[in-house]
Structure formats: structure tokens, C-alpha cells
Amino acid sequence: MSSLFPHLFEPITLGPKTIRNRIVSSGHDTVLDDHGMIGEDLVAYHEERARGGCGLIVLQVSGVHETARYTSHVLMATDDSSVPGYRAVAEAVHRHGAAIFAQLFHPGREVMDGERGMAPRAVAPSDEPQERFKVVPEALTTFAIKDIIAGYASAAKRIADSGIDGVEIVASHGYLPIQFFNPRVNTRTDEYGGSPANRRRFLAEVVAGVREAVGPGVVVGLRISGEEKTEDGLVATEVLDLIGHLDAMNCLDYFSITAGDSSTLQGAVHIVPSMQIDPAYAATLSEQVKKVTDRPVMVAGRINQPHEAEKAIAEGRTDMAIMTRAMICDPAIANKAQHDAVDEIRACIGCNQACIGHFQMGVPISCIQYPESGRELTFLPRPRVRTRRRVLVIGGGPAGLKAAAVAAEQGDDVVLCEREPHLGGAVLLAQELPYRSEFGGAATNLSAEARRAGVDIRTSTPVTQQILAEVAPDHVIVATGAKARMPQLEVDDEAFVIGARDYLSTQPNLPSGRVLVTDWKGDWIGLGIALRLAEARVPVTLATAANFAGAAIQQYTRTLLMSQALRAGVDFLNDARLVGVDASTGYLQSTLCEVVHEVDGVAATIVSGAPQSVTPDLDFGSASVRTIGDAVAPRTVEEAVFEGLQAASSLAAVS
Ligand SMILES: Cc1cc2nc3c(=O)[nH]c(=O)nc-3n(C[C@H](O)[C@H](O)[C@H](O)COP(=O)(O)O)c2cc1C
Ligand code: SF4
């Protein structure tokens, strides 16, 4: 048992199954399916997390009925063609001592995609419209309700017969079972609507049917939002009452507690809470659930580090800790915690960019800090080079750090030179933005990985011909990043205009009056600066050349930032590019047509423009040279780190 985390590594029994520790990877849709089935990518993904030491893996949602296709890539458990996939992933996870459950899912009206790009079609208890995906569902007939309930039971049996240890009924986040329970969503007048007992009926019949189908030897759990945290959503007292009734049925082995609701942006931010939300915040909900049931309870929500998990369990607020993104980011977090290697943990920073962000784009999930995630078959296990070479990495931003760390792990001698005194590149600037300080963790993690791998890191060292001659590299990786660029503007001599990067790094006093922040991309820079100023009670207009402010930010992260900006009083102007500034007016050209906007009373203008790649002018002699990250084309940390991984991996291929 770990001396640091005695509660976390104590085994726990859920119904008929004992789990080796309290660390859970909860159901998360990876988009790693093979045409709606579990294929080798998904098996490799979960095997890596089981190898990393967690106790329990819950597979992503599996549709229980033809009407449950909420995306075009959802796993389906509706017929026996799904069996080999469940069997393969169960065997892979069991090989490493972890347990594995699967989620039984029907979205009801929460359908994101229609067939081949058509508008989504959905069924629900009633035809109440869904705000986020703009769905008006079809009210279910009683016959269809019975058919779906039977679908839960038959899917559960199929999954359990495939060797999966348990099934988890998804009643969280406003999905079908809880739509039935919510009187603001279910307006039926038959036996499935009206009184609380009638609104509980669907879920109660699902729970009873599933238990009967799988028998006593398989774990049956329930996932539910302790509070839906949105207009018309369920509040804690309603949920606790429901849990009490379900508990009394004696069919369930555990409750998995989360927060939020899919039907509105306000509720959906809690499905995958981003860095603005405190670690382990939903333990206040699981703590209340523990008062109404004696069965084990687990909770999700930004439990990123083992000490947070240990604390919540030790304080009796939960029995198990869901650490899902923590393991997308670092699959070996459990082993590292257990073997006193906490410093080696690559902590999730809650950016949401490559995990839920990718899911929402319909592409396989990954992690900006650890692009091996979701690409296990391509990049793991790390190869070893046959002959040790000298590798010079120029630039200590995310691209260079990742390339250096991986090349060194593969066995090459790596020197990394960074011209600035600090490592981190663009990450250092990003962490200066409000509510984004955690982003700095990406630089800390990557730097630590490079150091541990034995990279010879030289800061304040611009690469010169002399350094090249001294290092005498066989391979050079150029990761020199990007610099700020000011767009072509007509600027009056009396105007105060400053680039966003300069503003963030020097934090000058601005002349008093309205600040116009202009932003070409719709990312965090413009929005973050505008928010900071507005929170300091400075009048601000944020003009973006994107369709809307924060358009390039993952939806949940953006929703939280935008609500803060709205509360702080930021004025918005969309689809507009800055063309000129005089003493007190900013002139913006619409990106849609000939209309010109004038923003009056402007005392200062902060311009966040498109950056520009930086590449060194050096003679590399006979060394192979590869340029990566922003030095190729300015993008985000995700592409930079991925290209670092690719560059180092390709070096192993030529050893
Ligand atoms: C990419 C992604 C997909 C998700 N899909 C599901 C899902 O299929 N079923 C589910 O119950 N929750 C899903 N979730 C929510 C997670 O189970 C979990 O509750 C959430 O990530 C918060 O926990 P964390 O802070 O430990 O990541 C998903 C989360 C992510 C990041
Ligand atoms: S992409 Fe960001 S939020 Fe997602 S797992 Fe990685 S660090 Fe965490």
C-alpha cells in the first residue's frame, strides 16, 4: 500500500467485484471506435490505462437501442456483432489487473449528429425542445418506451456475457432516463409522467430489467448528476430523493456522481469542467449522496492529482475518485502515485482542447500534453535507437521540449538550446491570461520530462555557428516558435496602440478610458485580455475577426469565459477586423461586407494579430534538419507537442 495515499490504494468491493484501488477512468467517448465497434485502437487505449495501475475502467457509452445514436460514431451494443470488441477490451484490461465496466446509454433528446450531416432526429418522453443542439424530439409511444427498456436489458446481458465485469446505467447529464424524471422535460400524462412515482418508473424499470438480465454476479451501477446546474435542470434535493428510491430497490451496486446537464451550455460545462473550475468541486455532491445510501459512491470533476483524490476519500466525501482526464493526460498516474513518483505525474491542466474538444469535432481524442494518448498503436511502447546520435534541439517551447524528451528517452544524446532564460515558449505567455495560469503546467510538465530523460538543457543560449560546431549534431530539430506580428494599420500619431504579446509581457499602464481589444482568431488572448480589463472596471470593447469571440476555444471553456466576460460588462463586436486607429476612434472593416464600424472614445488599442514563424539562419552542414511547431506555421501547443513527438519518433526510425 502507498504510504502517501493509504485510502486511495485500499481495495473496494462493488457488489460482487473487488477493485484493486479507488482510481477510476469513467466512461468517456474516445471516438476511437471502429465503425461503431470496439477495435484495436480502443483496446490499446484502455490497456494502456490498465497497465498504468488504475482500479476501474468504465467504457464509453454504448447505445442500447437504434434510437440511441447520439453521434455518428457511437458504440452500439444492440447486436452480437459488438461481442468480440467487448471481449477483446475486457481481456486486455484484465491482463493488467484492472476491472472494466460498460455504460448503457440512451441520449433521449440529447442527439448531436444527424445521419450524413442532416439535422438530428431524436426521441424523448415529450416534445420539449433541446436548446444546445436545437433538437425538437418526437414524444415516445408506450410501445417504444417498453422497447427501449428491453434494449437496456438485452445490451446489458450481451456486454456481461462478453466478459465485462459490470454495467453502468447512464442517467446523468440530462440523458433519457433522467429526462423521464424531470417534470420540466417530461410533460406526459400516462403512467410514465406526472407524479414522482410515474416519472421514476422508466428508470426503475431499466434498473430492474438490467439486474434481472445480468444476475447477481455482475456489477450494476448508476451514473447520475448530483445537480444539473441549469435552468429547468434537477436540483440536489430532487436527485437525492430519486437516489433514495433507486437504492431501496436493492438492484444497484454503486452510484457514480457527476454534475451538469447536456441540454444547455450553462449545464454542459459541468460534463467536462475546464480549468476555471476548482479541483474536486463535485465532491460536495457525492458527500450528500453518501448520506442517502450505504452503497459505494464515486465522483468526477477535475480530480487531477492523487492528493486531491486521497483527501476526498479520507474526508468521507466519496469512496472512489474518478480521474478521467488525469489519465488521458497521464495513463500511469496510479502507478506513479503508488510508487512514490508523484513528481513524475503529468497533471491535466483542464484545457479541454484535445480530449472533449476533439470529441466535439468528431475526431479521436488525445491530450495536448501527451499526444501518445489515443495513438498508442503508433507511438507506444517507445522504441530504442540502435546507435546513439547527437541531437540538437533549437528552442525550448512545447515543440522543442517534447522532441528533446522523446529523443532522449529513445537513447539519443540530446542538447536543447533556448535563447530566453526560461523554458516554455508561448506557454509562458498563455499562463499570463486570466483564469489560465494552470496552462503553465504544460511547460512545467514538459520541462520536467526533458530533464528526467537526461536532456542537456541550456537556457539563455541562442544557437550560433560556434555552438553548432561544439555540439556537432547528427540531427537538428528546429523549434524556434513564432513572434508577434502587427497587421497593416493606419495609426494616428496620437493613438495608443500595443500588440497583445507586448501588453502581456510588459503589462504597461494604459491611458484611462475605453480599451479596444482586437483579435484575429477568436482565441483566449483577445478574450482573456478583455476580461482582465473589464474585471478591473475598465470599459472594454472586444472586436473579433472570427464569427464570435472565443470561436477557437473549446465550447465548455469558452462558455465559462464568456459568462465571466458578460458579467464583467465586455462589449462585443464580431466579424470585424481592425484597419485603423486615430486619437479616439477605432475603425473596423466588417469581414462580411463593405460596412465599416467605428468604436468611439477609445483611449488604447490592444491588437492580437496572427503571429509569424521564426526560423534561424544557420548552416547545419551535414546534419539532418527538421522544423516543427510554430516555426513551421504558428498554431497551438497541441500541434507543437505532436510535431515534437513525430520528429523524435522519426529519428528512431532512422537509427
Ligand atoms: C472526451 C470525453 C468524452 C466523454 N464521454 C463521456 C461518456 O461517454 N459518458 C459519460 O458518462 N461521461 C463522459 N465524459 C465525462 C467523463 O466521464 C468525466 O465525468 C469528465 O471528464 C470529468 O471528469 P475528469 O475531470 O476526471 O475528466 C466524457 C469526458 C471526456 C473528456
Ligand atoms: S487536453 Fe487538456 S484537458 Fe484534455 S486531458 Fe489533456 S491537459 Fe487535460
XYZ file of C-alpha atoms and ligand atoms in Angstrom:
694
model
C 0.000 0.000 0.000
C 1.189 3.525 -0.800
C 2.366 5.369 2.291
C 1.345 8.686 0.782
C -2.125 7.649 -0.308
C -3.406 4.914 2.001
C -7.100 5.475 1.252
C -6.626 5.700 -2.494
C -4.914 2.350 -2.734
C -7.190 0.426 -0.435
C -9.233 -2.154 -2.407
C -13.005 -1.673 -2.526
C -15.880 -4.019 -3.230
C -18.688 -3.005 -5.581
C -21.406 -5.652 -5.326
C -19.797 -8.903 -6.474
C -16.485 -7.371 -7.580
C -13.450 -6.238 -5.616
C -11.455 -3.470 -7.263
C -7.734 -3.122 -6.506
C -7.799 0.613 -5.761
C -10.072 3.656 -5.800
C -8.883 5.276 -9.056
C -11.468 5.236 -11.837
C -11.371 6.131 -15.507
C -15.047 6.987 -16.056
C -16.905 6.480 -19.312
C -15.580 8.804 -21.975
C -16.353 8.722 -25.643
C -12.962 8.433 -27.310
C -14.083 8.455 -30.951
C -11.591 5.587 -31.280
C -14.338 3.226 -32.394
C -14.024 1.104 -35.499
C -17.293 1.879 -37.324
C -19.285 1.807 -34.080
C -17.448 -1.264 -32.740
C -14.558 -1.673 -30.340
C -11.443 -2.139 -32.468
C -7.733 -2.401 -31.758
C -7.216 1.348 -31.201
C -9.759 1.431 -28.390
C -8.410 -1.775 -26.883
C -4.862 -0.375 -26.896
C -6.101 2.891 -25.376
C -7.709 1.206 -22.365
C -4.969 -1.387 -21.994
C -2.520 1.479 -21.508
C -4.596 2.885 -18.636
C -4.998 -0.533 -17.027
C -1.231 -1.014 -17.325
C -0.877 2.376 -15.655
C -2.406 0.982 -12.493
C -5.950 2.334 -12.167
C -8.529 0.188 -10.399
C -11.532 0.524 -12.670
C -12.125 1.470 -16.274
C -15.639 2.311 -17.386
C -16.006 2.117 -21.146
C -17.619 4.945 -23.076
C -21.346 4.977 -23.727
C -22.822 2.063 -25.657
C -26.174 2.618 -27.354
C -28.912 0.251 -26.190
C -31.414 0.900 -28.982
C -31.369 2.056 -32.595
C -32.744 5.437 -31.466
C -29.692 5.904 -29.182
C -27.248 7.022 -31.908
C -26.283 10.420 -30.450
C -23.276 10.773 -32.761
C -22.336 9.002 -35.966
C -19.528 7.115 -34.195
C -21.265 5.895 -31.011
C -20.541 2.324 -29.894
C -23.658 0.190 -30.232
C -24.481 -2.839 -28.086
C -27.647 -3.705 -29.939
C -26.488 -6.899 -31.612
C -23.949 -9.681 -31.282
C -21.505 -8.153 -33.755
C -20.379 -5.992 -30.790
C -19.365 -9.019 -28.682
C -15.787 -9.591 -29.968
C -14.924 -5.956 -29.212
C -16.153 -6.075 -25.611
C -14.375 -9.405 -25.152
C -11.079 -8.061 -26.519
C -11.066 -4.946 -24.355
C -12.093 -6.937 -21.265
C -9.209 -9.372 -21.775
C -6.706 -6.575 -22.355
C -7.751 -4.666 -19.220
C -7.915 -7.815 -17.073
C -4.365 -8.765 -18.127
C -3.171 -5.794 -16.065
C -5.372 -6.391 -13.022
C -7.980 -3.660 -13.505
C -11.742 -4.158 -13.666
C -13.851 -2.976 -16.583
C -17.490 -1.897 -16.834
C -19.501 -0.595 -19.799
C -22.052 2.207 -19.938
C -25.636 1.550 -21.052
C -26.820 4.629 -22.870
C -29.764 6.294 -24.460
C -29.472 10.050 -25.098
C -33.183 10.784 -25.500
C -33.279 14.287 -26.983
C -29.518 14.881 -26.486
C -28.565 13.957 -30.052
C -25.654 15.820 -31.625
C -25.478 14.471 -35.188
C -28.000 13.518 -37.792
C -27.334 10.971 -40.479
C -24.761 12.208 -43.027
C -24.919 15.796 -41.853
C -28.706 16.006 -41.698
C -30.440 17.596 -38.704
C -30.580 15.330 -35.655
C -33.716 13.277 -35.090
C -34.418 12.247 -31.512
C -36.980 10.666 -29.225
C -37.808 11.781 -25.691
C -40.575 11.493 -23.104
C -42.160 14.664 -24.529
C -41.508 17.024 -27.410
C -39.838 19.677 -25.209
C -37.143 21.404 -27.345
C -33.449 20.933 -26.586
C -31.580 24.239 -26.566
C -27.922 23.312 -27.165
C -28.240 21.089 -30.240
C -31.521 22.720 -31.337
C -33.440 19.456 -31.337
C -37.206 19.124 -31.141
C -37.691 15.466 -30.212
C -40.521 13.128 -31.027
C -42.537 12.024 -27.963
C -42.145 8.285 -27.333
C -45.129 5.949 -27.578
C -45.663 3.489 -24.728
C -44.676 0.678 -27.076
C -41.391 2.439 -27.923
C -40.691 3.037 -24.211
C -41.050 -0.679 -23.478
C -38.831 -1.497 -26.450
C -36.080 0.818 -25.180
C -36.302 -0.624 -21.647
C -35.934 -4.099 -23.166
C -32.937 -2.736 -25.115
C -31.152 -1.782 -21.858
C -31.624 -5.311 -20.536
C -30.525 -7.126 -23.675
C -27.493 -4.861 -24.162
C -26.518 -5.429 -20.511
C -26.722 -9.200 -20.934
C -24.710 -9.134 -24.168
C -21.997 -6.986 -22.585
C -21.839 -9.063 -19.398
C -21.652 -12.288 -21.407
C -18.625 -10.811 -23.219
C -16.570 -10.827 -20.024
C -17.124 -7.212 -18.927
C -17.351 -7.050 -15.112
C -20.178 -4.570 -14.793
C -22.643 -2.253 -16.465
C -23.403 1.367 -15.630
C -26.773 2.879 -16.483
C -26.227 6.449 -17.656
C -28.881 8.623 -16.027
C -26.592 11.648 -15.793
C -26.335 14.877 -17.792
C -29.963 15.050 -18.890
C -29.958 11.801 -20.902
C -33.100 9.743 -21.450
C -33.639 8.121 -18.019
C -33.404 11.449 -16.251
C -35.483 13.215 -18.919
C -38.286 10.960 -17.712
C -37.720 12.034 -14.127
C -37.525 15.778 -14.789
C -41.031 17.327 -14.681
C -39.791 20.298 -16.746
C -38.814 17.943 -19.577
C -41.378 15.154 -19.153
C -44.906 16.516 -19.590
C -46.556 13.135 -20.235
C -49.859 12.310 -18.623
C -49.648 8.484 -18.829
C -48.016 6.093 -16.346
C -44.534 7.473 -17.290
C -45.361 11.105 -16.447
C -46.991 13.262 -13.811
C -46.412 12.068 -10.248
C -42.866 11.443 -8.949
C -43.562 7.692 -8.902
C -44.637 7.810 -12.541
C -41.590 9.873 -13.539
C -39.319 7.397 -11.714
C -40.964 4.455 -13.483
C -38.772 4.425 -16.603
C -35.528 4.374 -14.639
C -36.861 1.901 -12.103
C -37.900 -0.474 -14.885
C -34.496 -0.080 -16.555
C -32.671 -0.806 -13.292
C -34.831 -3.848 -12.505
C -34.609 -5.143 -16.084
C -30.839 -4.801 -16.224
C -30.342 -6.527 -12.876
C -32.602 -9.364 -13.909
C -30.760 -9.744 -17.222
C -27.246 -9.913 -15.756
C -27.973 -11.705 -12.483
C -26.163 -11.188 -9.175
C -22.637 -11.913 -10.437
C -22.254 -8.715 -12.479
C -21.893 -5.210 -11.057
C -24.727 -2.803 -11.875
C -24.142 0.901 -11.222
C -25.887 4.155 -11.947
C -24.350 7.392 -13.184
C -26.279 10.493 -12.214
C -25.704 14.242 -11.919
C -25.932 15.222 -8.267
C -27.205 18.540 -9.529
C -27.835 19.587 -13.132
C -26.809 23.200 -12.556
C -29.003 24.780 -15.218
C -32.359 26.428 -15.784
C -35.013 23.687 -15.692
C -32.381 21.178 -14.507
C -32.787 18.976 -11.450
C -31.640 20.348 -8.112
C -29.844 18.305 -5.462
C -32.919 17.602 -3.330
C -34.772 16.098 -6.311
C -31.797 13.931 -7.242
C -31.218 12.738 -3.671
C -34.851 11.714 -3.384
C -34.561 9.724 -6.629
C -31.354 8.050 -5.469
C -33.047 7.061 -2.208
C -35.867 5.317 -4.097
C -33.496 3.557 -6.507
C -31.260 2.476 -3.648
C -34.231 0.876 -1.913
C -34.760 -1.415 -4.935
C -31.580 -3.302 -3.930
C -30.569 -3.741 -7.558
C -27.684 -1.263 -7.748
C -24.115 -1.758 -6.505
C -22.787 1.807 -6.713
C -23.558 5.390 -7.671
C -21.270 7.431 -9.921
C -21.800 11.116 -9.255
C -21.135 13.919 -11.662
C -22.722 17.307 -12.320
C -24.409 19.184 -15.126
C -26.785 18.661 -17.960
C -26.261 18.416 -21.689
C -29.249 20.447 -22.840
C -27.837 23.943 -22.232
C -24.378 25.460 -22.484
C -24.644 26.543 -18.851
C -25.286 22.956 -17.713
C -22.943 21.290 -20.187
C -19.803 22.964 -18.824
C -20.030 20.568 -15.883
C -19.844 17.473 -18.097
C -16.148 18.160 -18.568
C -15.291 21.143 -16.345
C -12.383 23.240 -17.548
C -9.551 24.964 -15.720
C -11.707 27.806 -14.361
C -13.426 25.285 -12.055
C -11.873 24.136 -8.786
C -10.393 20.637 -8.476
C -12.735 18.008 -6.968
C -15.579 20.542 -6.714
C -18.306 17.918 -7.241
C -17.311 16.111 -4.029
C -19.855 18.386 -2.327
C -22.486 16.463 -4.313
C -21.129 12.954 -3.664
C -20.894 13.866 0.016
C -24.666 14.445 0.053
C -25.299 11.224 -1.866
C -23.319 9.287 0.728
C -25.872 10.436 3.304
C -28.737 8.719 1.459
C -27.071 5.415 0.517
C -24.640 2.963 2.085
C -23.505 1.756 -1.310
C -20.139 2.911 -2.668
C -20.068 6.292 -4.363
C -17.573 7.679 -6.858
C -17.280 11.258 -8.059
C -15.882 13.050 -11.107
C -14.778 16.588 -11.785
C -11.208 17.853 -12.041
C -9.615 15.371 -9.662
C -6.252 15.811 -11.325
C -3.796 14.763 -8.669
C -3.646 11.828 -6.256
C -3.579 14.067 -3.186
C -6.930 15.585 -4.221
C -8.369 12.087 -4.601
C -6.875 10.902 -1.311
C -8.265 13.920 0.533
C -11.817 13.497 -0.804
C -11.830 9.810 0.175
C -10.150 10.365 3.545
C -12.731 13.035 4.398
C -15.520 10.585 3.597
C -16.880 12.671 0.722
C -16.557 9.843 -1.792
C -15.392 6.215 -1.841
C -13.673 6.277 -5.217
C -12.099 9.063 -7.281
C -12.792 9.445 -10.958
C -9.643 10.758 -12.641
C -10.549 10.558 -16.287
C -8.694 13.402 -17.950
C -5.938 12.896 -15.401
C -5.406 9.527 -17.118
C -5.954 10.809 -20.661
C -3.032 13.072 -19.828
C -1.018 10.548 -17.826
C -2.167 6.921 -18.109
C 0.379 5.864 -15.466
C -0.807 8.274 -12.764
C -1.884 5.429 -10.439
C 1.449 3.616 -10.648
C 3.337 6.864 -10.138
C 1.237 7.714 -7.066
C 1.580 4.242 -5.644
C 5.333 4.083 -6.124
C 6.074 7.499 -4.665
C 6.857 9.084 -8.018
C 4.337 11.893 -7.648
C 6.784 14.406 -9.117
C 6.677 12.464 -12.357
C 2.941 12.919 -12.814
C 1.971 14.889 -15.891
C -1.032 16.710 -14.458
C -4.038 17.527 -16.617
C -4.462 21.298 -16.895
C -8.174 21.290 -17.729
C -7.733 22.975 -21.115
C -10.301 20.618 -22.743
C -8.631 21.142 -26.086
C -7.703 17.697 -27.365
C -9.946 15.488 -25.208
C -13.517 16.743 -25.177
C -12.561 19.326 -27.816
C -11.693 16.546 -30.271
C -14.787 14.579 -29.316
C -16.906 17.589 -30.203
C -15.179 17.776 -33.574
C -15.936 14.084 -34.132
C -12.261 13.064 -34.230
C -10.306 10.712 -31.916
C -9.465 12.181 -28.548
C -5.952 12.865 -27.349
C -4.160 15.246 -24.989
C -2.279 18.408 -25.885
C 0.435 17.478 -23.406
C 0.566 13.807 -24.269
C -0.279 13.174 -27.920
C 0.543 9.481 -27.477
C -2.942 9.294 -25.931
C -5.323 7.848 -28.486
C -2.321 6.999 -30.688
C -0.990 4.125 -28.575
C -0.531 1.763 -31.506
C 1.568 4.311 -33.399
C 3.808 5.652 -30.660
C 3.968 3.127 -27.809
C 5.995 1.464 -26.470
C 8.777 3.974 -27.033
C 11.409 2.492 -29.408
C 15.146 2.486 -28.532
C 17.705 3.684 -31.050
C 20.343 1.183 -32.176
C 23.174 3.729 -32.386
C 23.389 6.732 -30.124
C 23.497 10.029 -32.066
C 23.903 13.701 -31.171
C 20.636 15.579 -31.473
C 20.418 19.350 -31.164
C 17.016 20.847 -30.458
C 16.783 24.589 -31.035
C 14.024 26.122 -28.935
C 12.636 25.266 -25.522
C 8.946 25.775 -26.165
C 6.461 22.896 -26.172
C 7.593 21.512 -29.548
C 11.288 21.503 -28.680
C 10.771 20.155 -25.163
C 8.665 17.242 -26.381
C 11.076 16.420 -29.211
C 14.027 16.555 -26.828
C 12.375 14.460 -24.121
C 11.289 11.718 -26.508
C 14.584 11.634 -28.421
C 16.461 11.288 -25.128
C 14.077 8.588 -23.879
C 14.797 6.726 -27.110
C 18.513 6.765 -26.299
C 19.993 9.666 -28.229
C 22.280 12.320 -26.700
C 20.195 15.471 -26.760
C 21.187 19.092 -26.278
C 18.391 21.670 -26.121
C 19.233 25.348 -26.518
C 16.739 28.067 -25.620
C 17.623 31.700 -26.253
C 15.442 33.003 -23.390
C 16.280 32.455 -19.708
C 13.118 30.354 -19.214
C 11.705 27.281 -20.903
C 8.122 27.155 -22.123
C 7.899 29.500 -25.124
C 4.353 30.562 -25.924
C 3.024 28.687 -22.874
C 4.676 31.251 -20.606
C 2.651 33.980 -22.264
C -0.585 31.978 -22.245
C -0.374 31.490 -18.486
C -0.400 35.260 -18.013
C -4.020 35.368 -19.197
C -6.779 35.460 -16.585
C -8.022 32.051 -15.387
C -5.330 30.414 -17.498
C -2.447 30.210 -15.037
C -2.856 26.433 -14.874
C -1.803 26.365 -18.527
C 1.718 26.996 -17.304
C 1.604 23.413 -16.027
C 2.148 22.281 -19.618
C 5.571 23.956 -19.653
C 6.448 22.650 -16.190
C 5.470 19.103 -17.142
C 7.325 19.097 -20.466
C 10.450 20.658 -18.956
C 10.466 18.053 -16.179
C 10.090 15.255 -18.737
C 13.038 16.567 -20.738
C 15.183 16.870 -17.599
C 14.287 13.383 -16.379
C 15.134 11.950 -19.782
C 18.630 13.435 -19.425
C 18.437 16.256 -21.967
C 21.319 18.730 -21.675
C 19.211 21.905 -21.337
C 20.946 25.220 -21.984
C 18.825 28.329 -21.393
C 19.898 31.871 -22.376
C 21.732 30.191 -25.239
C 20.941 31.383 -28.772
C 22.366 28.874 -31.232
C 25.320 30.189 -33.207
C 27.687 28.537 -35.691
C 30.086 28.169 -32.771
C 27.546 26.213 -30.721
C 26.739 24.101 -33.746
C 30.412 23.286 -34.146
C 30.710 22.437 -30.451
C 27.601 20.190 -30.313
C 28.352 18.666 -33.746
C 24.847 17.231 -34.091
C 23.855 14.382 -36.397
C 20.299 15.660 -36.305
C 18.868 19.111 -35.696
C 15.294 19.816 -34.720
C 14.307 23.438 -35.220
C 11.569 24.508 -32.817
C 12.100 28.244 -32.696
C 8.435 29.151 -32.428
C 6.760 32.317 -33.603
C 6.807 36.010 -32.844
C 4.136 38.687 -32.737
C 3.204 40.447 -35.938
C 1.298 43.716 -36.196
C -1.231 43.847 -39.038
C -1.063 46.706 -41.593
C -2.950 49.544 -39.900
C -3.436 53.261 -40.342
C -2.456 54.624 -36.942
C -2.657 58.265 -35.929
C 0.380 59.590 -34.021
C -1.789 60.352 -31.005
C -3.232 56.857 -30.790
C -2.013 54.396 -28.168
C -1.665 51.018 -29.892
C 0.138 47.966 -28.488
C 0.430 44.326 -29.571
C -1.156 41.721 -27.290
C 2.101 39.879 -26.638
C 3.876 43.108 -25.666
C 0.951 44.057 -23.476
C 1.009 40.703 -21.684
C 4.747 40.606 -21.196
C 5.188 44.230 -20.100
C 1.779 44.924 -18.502
C 2.026 48.714 -19.104
C -0.352 51.269 -17.585
C -2.920 52.161 -20.212
C -4.296 55.688 -20.754
C -7.613 55.934 -18.944
C -10.773 55.403 -20.985
C -12.218 52.665 -23.206
C -9.851 49.968 -24.418
C -10.435 48.403 -27.811
C -9.092 44.846 -27.917
C -8.934 43.394 -31.404
C -8.478 39.749 -32.099
C -7.937 37.996 -35.423
C -8.516 34.390 -34.349
C -11.169 34.134 -31.659
C -8.812 32.505 -29.162
C -8.090 33.089 -25.488
C -5.707 36.017 -25.990
C -8.193 38.719 -27.004
C -10.982 37.431 -24.795
C -8.656 36.960 -21.832
C -7.221 40.464 -22.071
C -10.696 41.975 -22.449
C -11.912 40.021 -19.424
C -8.983 41.087 -17.275
C -9.538 44.754 -18.113
C -13.302 44.562 -17.600
C -12.828 42.881 -14.216
C -10.581 45.835 -13.323
C -13.571 48.065 -14.226
C -12.033 49.388 -17.442
C -14.620 49.856 -20.234
C -13.700 47.387 -22.994
C -14.809 46.536 -26.496
C -13.600 43.208 -27.861
C -13.714 43.168 -31.655
C -13.026 39.811 -33.222
C -12.494 38.896 -36.846
C -13.971 35.483 -36.006
C -17.723 34.831 -36.088
C -17.839 35.228 -32.354
C -15.435 35.879 -29.501
C -13.678 32.732 -28.354
C -14.706 30.826 -31.501
C -11.418 28.913 -31.431
C -11.795 27.874 -27.765
C -13.367 24.547 -26.732
C -17.075 25.059 -26.105
C -17.188 24.494 -22.319
C -14.098 26.566 -21.677
C -15.466 29.332 -23.877
C -18.854 29.238 -22.161
C -17.270 29.842 -18.770
C -15.028 32.615 -20.086
C -17.855 34.284 -21.968
C -20.130 34.216 -18.952
C -17.383 35.890 -16.940
C -16.915 38.469 -19.708
C -20.652 39.132 -19.904
C -20.880 39.600 -16.160
C -17.876 41.937 -16.251
C -19.526 44.056 -18.961
C -17.303 43.484 -22.028
C -18.872 44.871 -25.245
C -18.570 42.587 -28.257
C -18.225 43.258 -31.953
C -17.990 40.189 -34.192
C -16.811 39.618 -37.793
C -14.727 42.776 -37.741
C -11.042 43.402 -38.493
C -9.130 46.445 -37.300
C -7.980 48.739 -40.100
C -7.041 51.964 -38.332
C -6.989 53.969 -35.127
C -6.950 57.702 -34.586
C -6.755 59.680 -31.340
C -10.084 58.375 -30.013
C -11.712 56.077 -32.599
C -11.034 52.547 -33.795
C -12.064 51.740 -37.384
C -13.011 48.176 -38.187
C -13.900 46.665 -41.510
C -16.639 44.049 -41.456
C -15.249 40.680 -42.594
C -18.650 40.010 -44.206
C -19.271 43.057 -46.400
C -18.324 46.712 -47.016
C -19.692 48.007 -43.698
C -17.178 49.872 -41.532
C -17.647 50.011 -37.745
C -16.394 52.880 -35.624
C -15.725 52.413 -31.930
C -15.646 55.842 -30.286
C -13.974 57.057 -27.144
C -11.034 54.678 -27.480
C -8.085 55.540 -25.250
C -5.967 52.491 -26.079
C -6.000 49.652 -28.583
C -4.539 46.219 -27.916
C -4.026 44.186 -31.061
C -3.906 40.399 -31.064
C -2.835 39.618 -34.609
C -1.687 36.495 -36.439
C 1.808 35.520 -35.291
C 4.747 34.879 -37.595
C 7.118 31.897 -37.677
C 10.728 32.364 -36.611
C 13.470 30.282 -38.223
C 17.225 30.548 -37.661
C 19.695 31.488 -40.359
C 22.401 28.869 -39.767
C 24.483 26.450 -41.798
C 23.754 22.982 -40.406
C 26.361 21.240 -42.551
C 25.697 17.526 -42.973
C 23.193 17.234 -40.095
C 19.634 16.290 -40.961
C 17.256 19.167 -40.186
C 13.568 19.063 -39.321
C 11.460 22.100 -38.435
C 8.447 21.659 -36.156
C 5.688 23.521 -34.360
C 5.130 27.249 -34.714
C 8.440 27.590 -36.536
C 6.716 25.834 -39.465
C 3.398 27.631 -39.087
C 2.035 29.231 -35.920
C -0.742 27.126 -34.382
C -1.355 25.897 -30.830
C 0.506 23.910 -28.191
C -1.256 20.764 -29.349
C 0.310 20.779 -32.822
C 3.664 21.826 -31.411
C 3.850 18.924 -28.947
C 2.574 16.443 -31.510
C 5.170 17.502 -34.059
C 7.843 17.195 -31.369
C 6.745 13.616 -30.824
C 6.659 12.918 -34.546
C 10.114 14.390 -35.131
C 11.705 12.366 -32.336
C 9.898 9.195 -33.393
C 11.110 9.577 -36.943
C 14.668 9.771 -35.605
C 14.227 6.337 -34.024
C 13.119 5.024 -37.385
C 16.459 6.026 -38.986
C 18.798 4.710 -36.285
C -13.617 13.103 -24.320
C -14.622 12.872 -23.253
C -15.751 12.117 -23.533
C -16.698 11.865 -22.528
N -17.725 10.983 -22.777
C -18.471 10.530 -21.733
C -19.267 9.364 -21.865
O -19.239 8.667 -22.902
N -20.033 9.016 -20.803
C -20.014 9.702 -19.618
O -20.742 9.328 -18.682
N -19.199 10.764 -19.447
C -18.395 11.160 -20.463
N -17.454 12.130 -20.239
C -17.320 12.728 -18.890
C -16.289 11.943 -18.055
O -16.756 10.674 -17.720
C -15.958 12.680 -16.755
O -17.099 12.745 -15.965
C -15.412 14.071 -17.020
O -14.326 14.002 -17.898
C -14.998 14.766 -15.723
O -14.042 14.002 -15.053
P -12.472 14.408 -15.080
O -12.381 15.792 -14.555
O -11.838 13.377 -14.210
O -12.036 14.321 -16.501
C -16.522 12.417 -21.233
C -15.385 13.179 -20.970
C -14.432 13.405 -21.955
C -13.200 14.189 -21.623
S -6.164 18.034 -23.497
Fe -6.057 19.392 -21.705
S -7.912 18.892 -20.508
Fe -7.669 17.266 -22.009
S -6.541 15.696 -20.888
Fe -5.004 16.942 -21.910
S -4.410 18.540 -20.443
Fe -6.316 17.591 -19.716
